[in-house]
Amino acid sequence: MTPPVVHSLREQIREHILEGIVSGRWQPGERIVERRIAVELEVSQTPVREALRELESLRLIESAPNKGVRVRNLTAADLKESYPVRAGLEQVAAELAAGRLADDTAALEREVAALTTADAAADGEAQVRHTVAFHREIIRAAENGVLLHTWESLGVEVWTTLSIRWFSPDPRSHAQDHQEIVDAFRRRDPKIGEILRTHVLSCAPRV
């Protein structure tokens, strides 16, 4: 897994642990030892602890007294839970941002172009990065800090990665789906919120 661009030690450690979970280095139920990760990465235990707390808030790991931190036994149903919440947020964002994005779709078009390249190369990691970036641009265009904070707290990139790597491993073209959203913004489709909501729900892993 090629990690996304990160800006802090905590984020780098989080991505390292996430890759270990996704790749199967740590199996469901297996303990993740904070001290061992700190030694392996040659860092203090503080940022490791912070990264583990973040992953616990996303429900990827769980901690219990005298048992330490362990990988949760995640199912497709677990991953699917966040999608209706995300879909609702993005529906609101699309409606708030509709005018601004109708006037300027350049940011969205850049991500679609990147997705086209990723699709051609069957680069799953790049598909995840640019898919999430596309949706983040819509959230930002809504210009609502509460909405952005709530959306970011869902850990969209994490759940998208797990959904694709674990439950939707077959190659899929993403550029065309997102181009259709761009086209809907351009033509000022009055149903843009519902279009985006339906799109997000269609990406949820099948139970």
Coordinates of C-alpha atoms in Angstrom, one line a residue:
M1 CA 0.0 0.0 0.0
T2 CA 1.4 3.4 -1.0
P3 CA 0.4 5.8 1.9
P4 CA -1.2 9.1 1.1
V5 CA 0.8 12.3 1.7
V6 CA 0.9 12.8 5.5
H7 CA 2.0 15.8 7.6
S8 CA 2.8 14.5 11.0
L9 CA 4.7 11.6 12.7
R10 CA 1.4 10.4 14.2
E11 CA -0.2 10.2 10.7
Q12 CA 2.8 8.3 9.4
I13 CA 2.6 5.8 12.3
R14 CA -1.1 5.5 11.8
E15 CA -0.6 4.6 8.1
H16 CA 2.1 2.1 9.1
I17 CA -0.3 0.3 11.5
L18 CA -3.2 0.5 9.0
E19 CA -1.1 -1.1 6.3
G20 CA -0.2 -3.9 8.8
I21 CA -3.9 -4.5 9.4
V22 CA -4.9 -4.3 5.8
S23 CA -2.1 -6.6 4.6
G24 CA -2.7 -9.2 7.4
R25 CA 0.4 -8.6 9.4
W26 CA -1.9 -8.2 12.4
Q27 CA -4.8 -10.6 12.3
P28 CA -8.2 -10.0 13.9
G29 CA -7.9 -10.6 17.6
E30 CA -4.1 -10.2 17.5
R31 CA -2.4 -7.8 20.0
I32 CA -0.6 -4.7 18.7
V33 CA 2.2 -3.9 21.1
E34 CA 2.8 -0.2 21.4
R35 CA 6.4 -0.6 22.6
R36 CA 7.4 -2.9 19.7
I37 CA 6.1 -0.5 17.1
A38 CA 8.0 2.4 18.7
V39 CA 11.2 0.3 18.6
E40 CA 10.6 -0.8 15.1
L41 CA 10.0 2.7 13.8
E42 CA 12.7 4.3 16.1
V43 CA 10.2 6.7 17.7
S44 CA 8.9 7.4 21.2
Q45 CA 5.8 5.6 22.4
T46 CA 3.8 8.9 22.6
P47 CA 3.0 9.3 18.9
V48 CA 2.4 5.5 18.6
R49 CA -0.1 5.8 21.4
E50 CA -1.8 8.8 19.7
A51 CA -2.0 6.8 16.4
L52 CA -3.5 3.8 18.2
R53 CA -6.1 6.1 19.9
E54 CA -7.1 7.4 16.5
L55 CA -7.5 4.0 15.0
E56 CA -9.5 2.9 18.0
S57 CA -11.8 5.9 17.5
L58 CA -12.4 4.6 13.9
R59 CA -13.2 1.2 15.4
L60 CA -10.4 -0.6 13.7
I61 CA -8.8 -1.7 17.0
E62 CA -10.1 -2.2 20.5
S63 CA -8.5 -2.0 23.9
A64 CA -9.4 -3.7 27.2
P65 CA -7.9 -3.7 30.7
N66 CA -5.1 -6.2 31.1
K67 CA -5.5 -7.3 27.4
G68 CA -3.9 -4.4 25.6
V69 CA -4.8 -3.3 22.1
R70 CA -6.1 -5.8 19.6
V71 CA -7.3 -5.7 16.0
R72 CA -11.1 -5.9 15.7
N73 CA -12.7 -8.7 13.8
L74 CA -14.2 -6.4 11.1
T75 CA -16.9 -7.6 8.7
A76 CA -18.5 -6.0 5.6
A77 CA -21.4 -5.0 7.8
D78 CA -19.0 -3.0 10.1
L79 CA -17.6 -1.2 7.1
K80 CA -21.0 -0.5 5.6
E81 CA -22.2 1.3 8.7
S82 CA -20.4 4.6 7.9
Y83 CA -21.7 4.9 4.4
P84 CA -25.3 6.1 5.1
V85 CA -23.8 8.8 7.4
R86 CA -21.2 9.8 4.9
A87 CA -23.9 9.8 2.1
G88 CA -26.1 12.2 4.1
L89 CA -23.2 14.6 4.8
E90 CA -22.2 14.6 1.1
Q91 CA -25.7 15.2 0.0
V92 CA -25.8 18.3 2.2
A93 CA -22.4 19.4 0.9
A94 CA -23.4 19.0 -2.7
E95 CA -26.5 21.1 -2.2
L96 CA -24.5 23.8 -0.4
A97 CA -21.7 23.8 -2.9
A98 CA -23.8 23.4 -6.0
G99 CA -23.5 27.0 -7.2
R100 CA -19.7 27.3 -6.6
L101 CA -18.9 24.0 -8.2
A102 CA -21.2 24.8 -11.2
D103 CA -19.0 27.9 -11.8
D104 CA -15.7 26.1 -11.3
T105 CA -15.2 22.4 -11.6
A106 CA -11.4 22.6 -12.1
A107 CA -10.5 20.9 -8.7
L108 CA -12.9 18.0 -9.4
E109 CA -11.7 17.7 -13.0
R110 CA -8.1 17.3 -11.7
E111 CA -9.1 14.3 -9.6
V112 CA -11.0 12.7 -12.4
A113 CA -8.0 13.0 -14.7
A114 CA -5.9 11.4 -12.0
L115 CA -8.5 8.6 -11.6
T116 CA -8.4 8.0 -15.4
T117 CA -4.6 7.4 -15.1
A118 CA -5.1 5.2 -12.0
D119 CA -7.9 3.2 -13.7
A120 CA -5.7 2.6 -16.8
A121 CA -2.8 1.3 -14.5
A122 CA -5.2 -0.6 -12.2
D123 CA -3.5 1.2 -9.4
G124 CA -5.9 0.6 -6.4
E125 CA -4.0 2.8 -4.0
A126 CA -4.1 5.8 -6.4
Q127 CA -7.8 5.1 -7.0
V128 CA -8.5 5.4 -3.3
R129 CA -6.4 8.5 -2.9
H130 CA -8.0 10.4 -5.8
T131 CA -11.5 9.1 -5.0
V132 CA -11.3 10.5 -1.5
A133 CA -9.7 13.7 -2.7
F134 CA -12.6 14.2 -5.2
H135 CA -15.2 13.9 -2.4
R136 CA -13.1 16.1 -0.1
E137 CA -13.2 18.9 -2.7
I138 CA -17.0 18.8 -2.6
I139 CA -17.0 19.0 1.2
R140 CA -14.6 21.9 1.1
A141 CA -16.6 23.7 -1.5
A142 CA -19.6 23.7 0.9
E143 CA -17.6 26.1 3.1
N144 CA -19.0 24.7 6.3
G145 CA -16.5 24.0 9.0
V146 CA -18.8 21.7 11.0
L147 CA -19.6 19.6 8.0
L148 CA -15.9 19.3 7.0
H149 CA -14.9 18.3 10.6
T150 CA -17.6 15.7 10.8
W151 CA -16.8 14.2 7.4
E152 CA -13.1 14.1 8.3
S153 CA -13.9 12.3 11.6
L154 CA -15.4 9.4 9.7
G155 CA -12.0 8.3 8.5
V156 CA -13.2 8.1 4.9
E157 CA -9.8 7.2 3.4
V158 CA -9.4 4.4 5.9
W159 CA -12.8 2.8 5.3
T160 CA -12.5 3.2 1.5
T161 CA -9.2 1.4 1.6
L162 CA -10.5 -1.4 3.6
S163 CA -13.7 -1.7 1.6
I164 CA -11.8 -2.0 -1.7
R165 CA -8.9 -4.2 -0.4
W166 CA -11.0 -6.6 1.6
F167 CA -14.5 -6.7 0.1
S168 CA -14.2 -5.2 -3.5
P169 CA -10.9 -6.5 -4.8
D170 CA -12.0 -6.8 -8.4
P171 CA -10.7 -4.0 -10.7
R172 CA -13.3 -1.2 -11.2
S173 CA -13.3 2.0 -13.2
H174 CA -13.8 5.0 -11.0
A175 CA -13.2 7.9 -13.4
Q176 CA -16.4 7.7 -15.3
D177 CA -18.6 7.5 -12.2
H178 CA -17.0 10.7 -10.9
Q179 CA -17.1 12.4 -14.3
E180 CA -20.9 12.0 -14.2
I181 CA -21.0 13.9 -10.9
V182 CA -18.9 16.7 -12.4
D183 CA -21.3 16.9 -15.4
A184 CA -24.2 17.1 -13.0
F185 CA -22.6 20.1 -11.2
R186 CA -21.9 21.8 -14.5
R187 CA -25.5 21.5 -15.7
R188 CA -26.8 22.7 -12.3
D189 CA -28.8 19.5 -11.9
P190 CA -31.4 20.3 -9.1
K191 CA -31.0 16.7 -7.9
I192 CA -27.2 16.9 -7.4
G193 CA -27.5 16.1 -3.7
E194 CA -29.5 13.0 -4.3
I195 CA -27.1 12.0 -7.2
L196 CA -24.1 12.2 -4.8
R197 CA -25.9 10.4 -2.0
T198 CA -26.8 7.5 -4.4
H199 CA -23.2 7.4 -5.6
V200 CA -21.8 7.1 -2.1
L201 CA -24.2 4.4 -1.1
S202 CA -23.3 2.4 -4.2
C203 CA -19.7 2.3 -3.0
A204 CA -20.5 0.5 0.3
P205 CA -19.3 -3.1 0.5
R206 CA -21.9 -5.7 0.1
V207 CA -22.9 -7.6 3.2

